[in-house]
Short mmCIF file of C-alpha atoms in Angstrom, two decimals:
data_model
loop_
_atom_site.label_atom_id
_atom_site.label_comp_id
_atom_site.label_asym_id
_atom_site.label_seq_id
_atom_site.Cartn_x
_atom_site.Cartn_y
_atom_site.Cartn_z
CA UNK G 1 16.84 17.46 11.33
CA UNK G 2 14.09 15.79 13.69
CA UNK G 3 11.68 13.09 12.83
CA UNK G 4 8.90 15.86 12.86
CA UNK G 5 10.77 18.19 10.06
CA UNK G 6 11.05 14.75 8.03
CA UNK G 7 7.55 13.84 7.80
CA UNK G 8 5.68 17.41 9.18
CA UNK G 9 3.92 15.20 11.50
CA UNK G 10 5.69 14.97 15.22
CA UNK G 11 6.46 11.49 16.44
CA UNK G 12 5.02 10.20 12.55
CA UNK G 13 8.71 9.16 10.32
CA UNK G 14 6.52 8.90 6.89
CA UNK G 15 2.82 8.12 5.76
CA UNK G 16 1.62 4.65 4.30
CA UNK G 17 2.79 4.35 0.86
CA UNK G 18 0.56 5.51 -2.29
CA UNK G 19 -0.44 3.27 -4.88
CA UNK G 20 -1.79 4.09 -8.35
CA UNK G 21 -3.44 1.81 -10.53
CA UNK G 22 -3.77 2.36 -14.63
CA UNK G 23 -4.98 -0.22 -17.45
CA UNK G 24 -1.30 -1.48 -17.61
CA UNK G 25 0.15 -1.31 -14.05
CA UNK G 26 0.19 -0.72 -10.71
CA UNK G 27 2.71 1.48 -8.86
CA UNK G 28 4.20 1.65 -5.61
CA UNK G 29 4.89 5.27 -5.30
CA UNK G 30 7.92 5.95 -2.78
CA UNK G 31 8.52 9.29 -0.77
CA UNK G 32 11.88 10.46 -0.39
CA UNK G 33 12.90 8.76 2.75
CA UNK G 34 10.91 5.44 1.72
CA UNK G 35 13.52 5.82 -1.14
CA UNK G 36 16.38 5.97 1.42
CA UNK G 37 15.02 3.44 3.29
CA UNK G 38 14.57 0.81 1.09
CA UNK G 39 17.68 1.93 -1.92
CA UNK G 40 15.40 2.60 -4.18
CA UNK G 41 15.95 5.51 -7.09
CA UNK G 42 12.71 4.81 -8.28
CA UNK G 43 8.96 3.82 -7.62
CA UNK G 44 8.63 0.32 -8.01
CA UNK G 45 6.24 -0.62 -11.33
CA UNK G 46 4.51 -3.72 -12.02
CA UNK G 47 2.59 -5.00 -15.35
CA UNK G 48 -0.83 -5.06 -13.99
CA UNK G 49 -0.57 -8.80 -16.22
CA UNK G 50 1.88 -9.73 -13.42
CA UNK G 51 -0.38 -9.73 -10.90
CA UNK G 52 -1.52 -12.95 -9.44
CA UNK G 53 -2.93 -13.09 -6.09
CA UNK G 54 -4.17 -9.84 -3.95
CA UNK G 55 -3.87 -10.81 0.22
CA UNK G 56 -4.55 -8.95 3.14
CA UNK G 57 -3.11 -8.78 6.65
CA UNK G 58 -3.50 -7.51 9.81
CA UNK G 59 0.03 -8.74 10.64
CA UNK G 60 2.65 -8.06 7.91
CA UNK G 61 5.49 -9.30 9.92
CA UNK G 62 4.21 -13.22 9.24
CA UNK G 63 5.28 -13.09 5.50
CA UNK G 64 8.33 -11.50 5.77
CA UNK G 65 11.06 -14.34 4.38
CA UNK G 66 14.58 -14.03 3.31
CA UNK G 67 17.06 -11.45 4.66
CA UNK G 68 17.27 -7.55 3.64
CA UNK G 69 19.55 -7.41 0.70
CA UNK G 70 19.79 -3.95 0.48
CA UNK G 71 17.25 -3.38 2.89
CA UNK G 72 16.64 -1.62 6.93
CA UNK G 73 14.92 -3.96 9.21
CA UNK G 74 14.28 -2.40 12.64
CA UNK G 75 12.59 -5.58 14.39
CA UNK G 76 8.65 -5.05 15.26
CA UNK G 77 8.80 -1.64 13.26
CA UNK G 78 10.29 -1.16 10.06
CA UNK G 79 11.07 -3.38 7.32
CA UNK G 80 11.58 -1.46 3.78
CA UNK G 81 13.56 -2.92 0.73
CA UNK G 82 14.24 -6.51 -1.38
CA UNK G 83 14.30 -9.27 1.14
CA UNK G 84 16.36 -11.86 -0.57
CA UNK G 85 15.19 -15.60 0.41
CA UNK G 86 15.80 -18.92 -1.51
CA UNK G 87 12.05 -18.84 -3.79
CA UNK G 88 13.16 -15.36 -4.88
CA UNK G 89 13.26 -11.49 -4.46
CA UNK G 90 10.17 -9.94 -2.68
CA UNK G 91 9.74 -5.89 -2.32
CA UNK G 92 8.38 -4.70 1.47
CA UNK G 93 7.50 -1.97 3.28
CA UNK G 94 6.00 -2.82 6.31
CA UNK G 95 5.10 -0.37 9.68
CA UNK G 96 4.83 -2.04 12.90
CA UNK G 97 1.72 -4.24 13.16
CA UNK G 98 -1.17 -2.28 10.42
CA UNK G 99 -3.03 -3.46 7.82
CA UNK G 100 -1.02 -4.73 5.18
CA UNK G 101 -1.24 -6.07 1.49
CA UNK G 102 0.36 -9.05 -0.41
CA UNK G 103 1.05 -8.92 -3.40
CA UNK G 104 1.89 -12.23 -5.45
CA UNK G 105 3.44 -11.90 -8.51
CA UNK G 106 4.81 -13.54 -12.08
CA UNK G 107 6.90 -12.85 -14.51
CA UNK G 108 8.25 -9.41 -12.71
CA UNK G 109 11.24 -8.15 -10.72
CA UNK G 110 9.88 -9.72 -7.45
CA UNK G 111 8.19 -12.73 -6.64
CA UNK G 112 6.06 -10.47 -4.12
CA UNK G 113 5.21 -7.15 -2.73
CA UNK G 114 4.30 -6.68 0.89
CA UNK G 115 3.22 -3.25 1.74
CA UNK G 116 1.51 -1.48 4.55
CA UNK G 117 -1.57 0.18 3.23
CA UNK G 118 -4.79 0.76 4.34
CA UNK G 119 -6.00 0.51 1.26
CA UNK G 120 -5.59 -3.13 0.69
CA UNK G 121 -9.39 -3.53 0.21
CA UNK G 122 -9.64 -0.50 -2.41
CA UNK G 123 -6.97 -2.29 -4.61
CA UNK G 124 -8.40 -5.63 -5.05
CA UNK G 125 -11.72 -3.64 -5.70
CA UNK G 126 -9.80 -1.50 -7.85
CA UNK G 127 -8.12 -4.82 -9.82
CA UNK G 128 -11.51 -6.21 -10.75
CA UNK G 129 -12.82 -2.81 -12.32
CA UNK G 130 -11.95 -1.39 -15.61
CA UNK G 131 -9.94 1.74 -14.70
CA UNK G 132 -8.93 4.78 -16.90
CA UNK G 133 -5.41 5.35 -18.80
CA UNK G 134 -4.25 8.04 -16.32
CA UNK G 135 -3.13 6.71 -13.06
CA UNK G 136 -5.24 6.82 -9.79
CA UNK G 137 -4.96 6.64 -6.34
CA UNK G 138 -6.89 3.22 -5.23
CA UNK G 139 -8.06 4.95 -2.86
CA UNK G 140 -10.12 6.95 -5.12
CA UNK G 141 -10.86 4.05 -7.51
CA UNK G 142 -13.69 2.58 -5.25
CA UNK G 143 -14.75 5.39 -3.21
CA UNK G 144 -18.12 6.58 -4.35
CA UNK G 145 -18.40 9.21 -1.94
CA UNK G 146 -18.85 12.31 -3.27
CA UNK G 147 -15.30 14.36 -2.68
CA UNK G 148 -17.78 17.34 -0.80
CA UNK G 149 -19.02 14.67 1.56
CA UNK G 150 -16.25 12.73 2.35
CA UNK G 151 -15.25 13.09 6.11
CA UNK G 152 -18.61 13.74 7.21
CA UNK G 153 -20.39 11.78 9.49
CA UNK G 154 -23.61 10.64 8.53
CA UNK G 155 -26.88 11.37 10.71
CA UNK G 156 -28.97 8.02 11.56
CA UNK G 157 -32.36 8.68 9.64
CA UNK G 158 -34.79 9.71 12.73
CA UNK G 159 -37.88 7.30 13.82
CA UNK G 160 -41.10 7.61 11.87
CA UNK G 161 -43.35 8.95 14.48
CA UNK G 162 -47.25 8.10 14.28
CA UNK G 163 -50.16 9.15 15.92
CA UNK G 164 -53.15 7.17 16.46
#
């Protein structure tokens, strides 16, 4: 099986992960290789109550700490799984150099998440509104787009034009 049959995207192994955001928590929804990646069964789930801090990064890599315990850490490209260091457990999944999201928690499984997302800025939108019950993407939290225009690049309003 190629990389391309994997993700349906040649030269692509897997997307950015998908986050969805309720009243109670957030979760880190993980695609079948992510699962493989990082030995995990499930999605990871946090209490939205555990939540304490919301970063963002251009550079991941930085706040990586600890050693991959079970984990895969390809240097510079992939790092997916618990990193085990001596202030606790932290959950990653980080892609080369993108934007990037940290995650500081309390009272959870990890003491942090650190995830490659580009929606880093839609989440800690998304954490200061009141959302529904059912789960969301973030993405879709804070974008008040219309769904029929999203995409669509928007004309530059012409000059006024006056005669005199």
């Amino acid at each position: 099986m190629s990389r391309a049959d994997i993700a349906g995207h040649p030269g692509r192994l897997v997307a950015m992960v998908t986050l969805l955001l309720d009243r109670t928590r957030l979760e880190v929804v993980l695609s079948p290789i992510e699962r493989a990646m990082t030995f995990h069964r499930e999605n990871i789930r946090v209490d939205r109550d555990a939540i304490r801090k919301v970063q963002l990064t251009d550079d991941a890599w930085t706040w990586l700490r600890g050693v991959a315990s079970p984990g895969t850490h390809i240097p510079g490209a992939l790092a997916a799984g618990t990193w085990k260091g001596p202030s606790g457990d932290d959950f990653v999944l980080i892609r080369r150099r993108r934007p990037s999201v940290v995650i500081d928690l309390e009272g959870a499984d990890y003491e942090r998440l650190v995830l490659t997302t580009r929606h880093g800025l839609a989440l800690t939108k998304a954490l200061r509104l009141e959302v529904s019950a059912e789960p969301a993407d973030v993405s879709d939290l804070t974008d008040s787009t219309p769904a029929s225009k999203r995409g669509r690049k928007r004309r530059a309003p012409r000059p006024a034009v006056t005669t005199a």
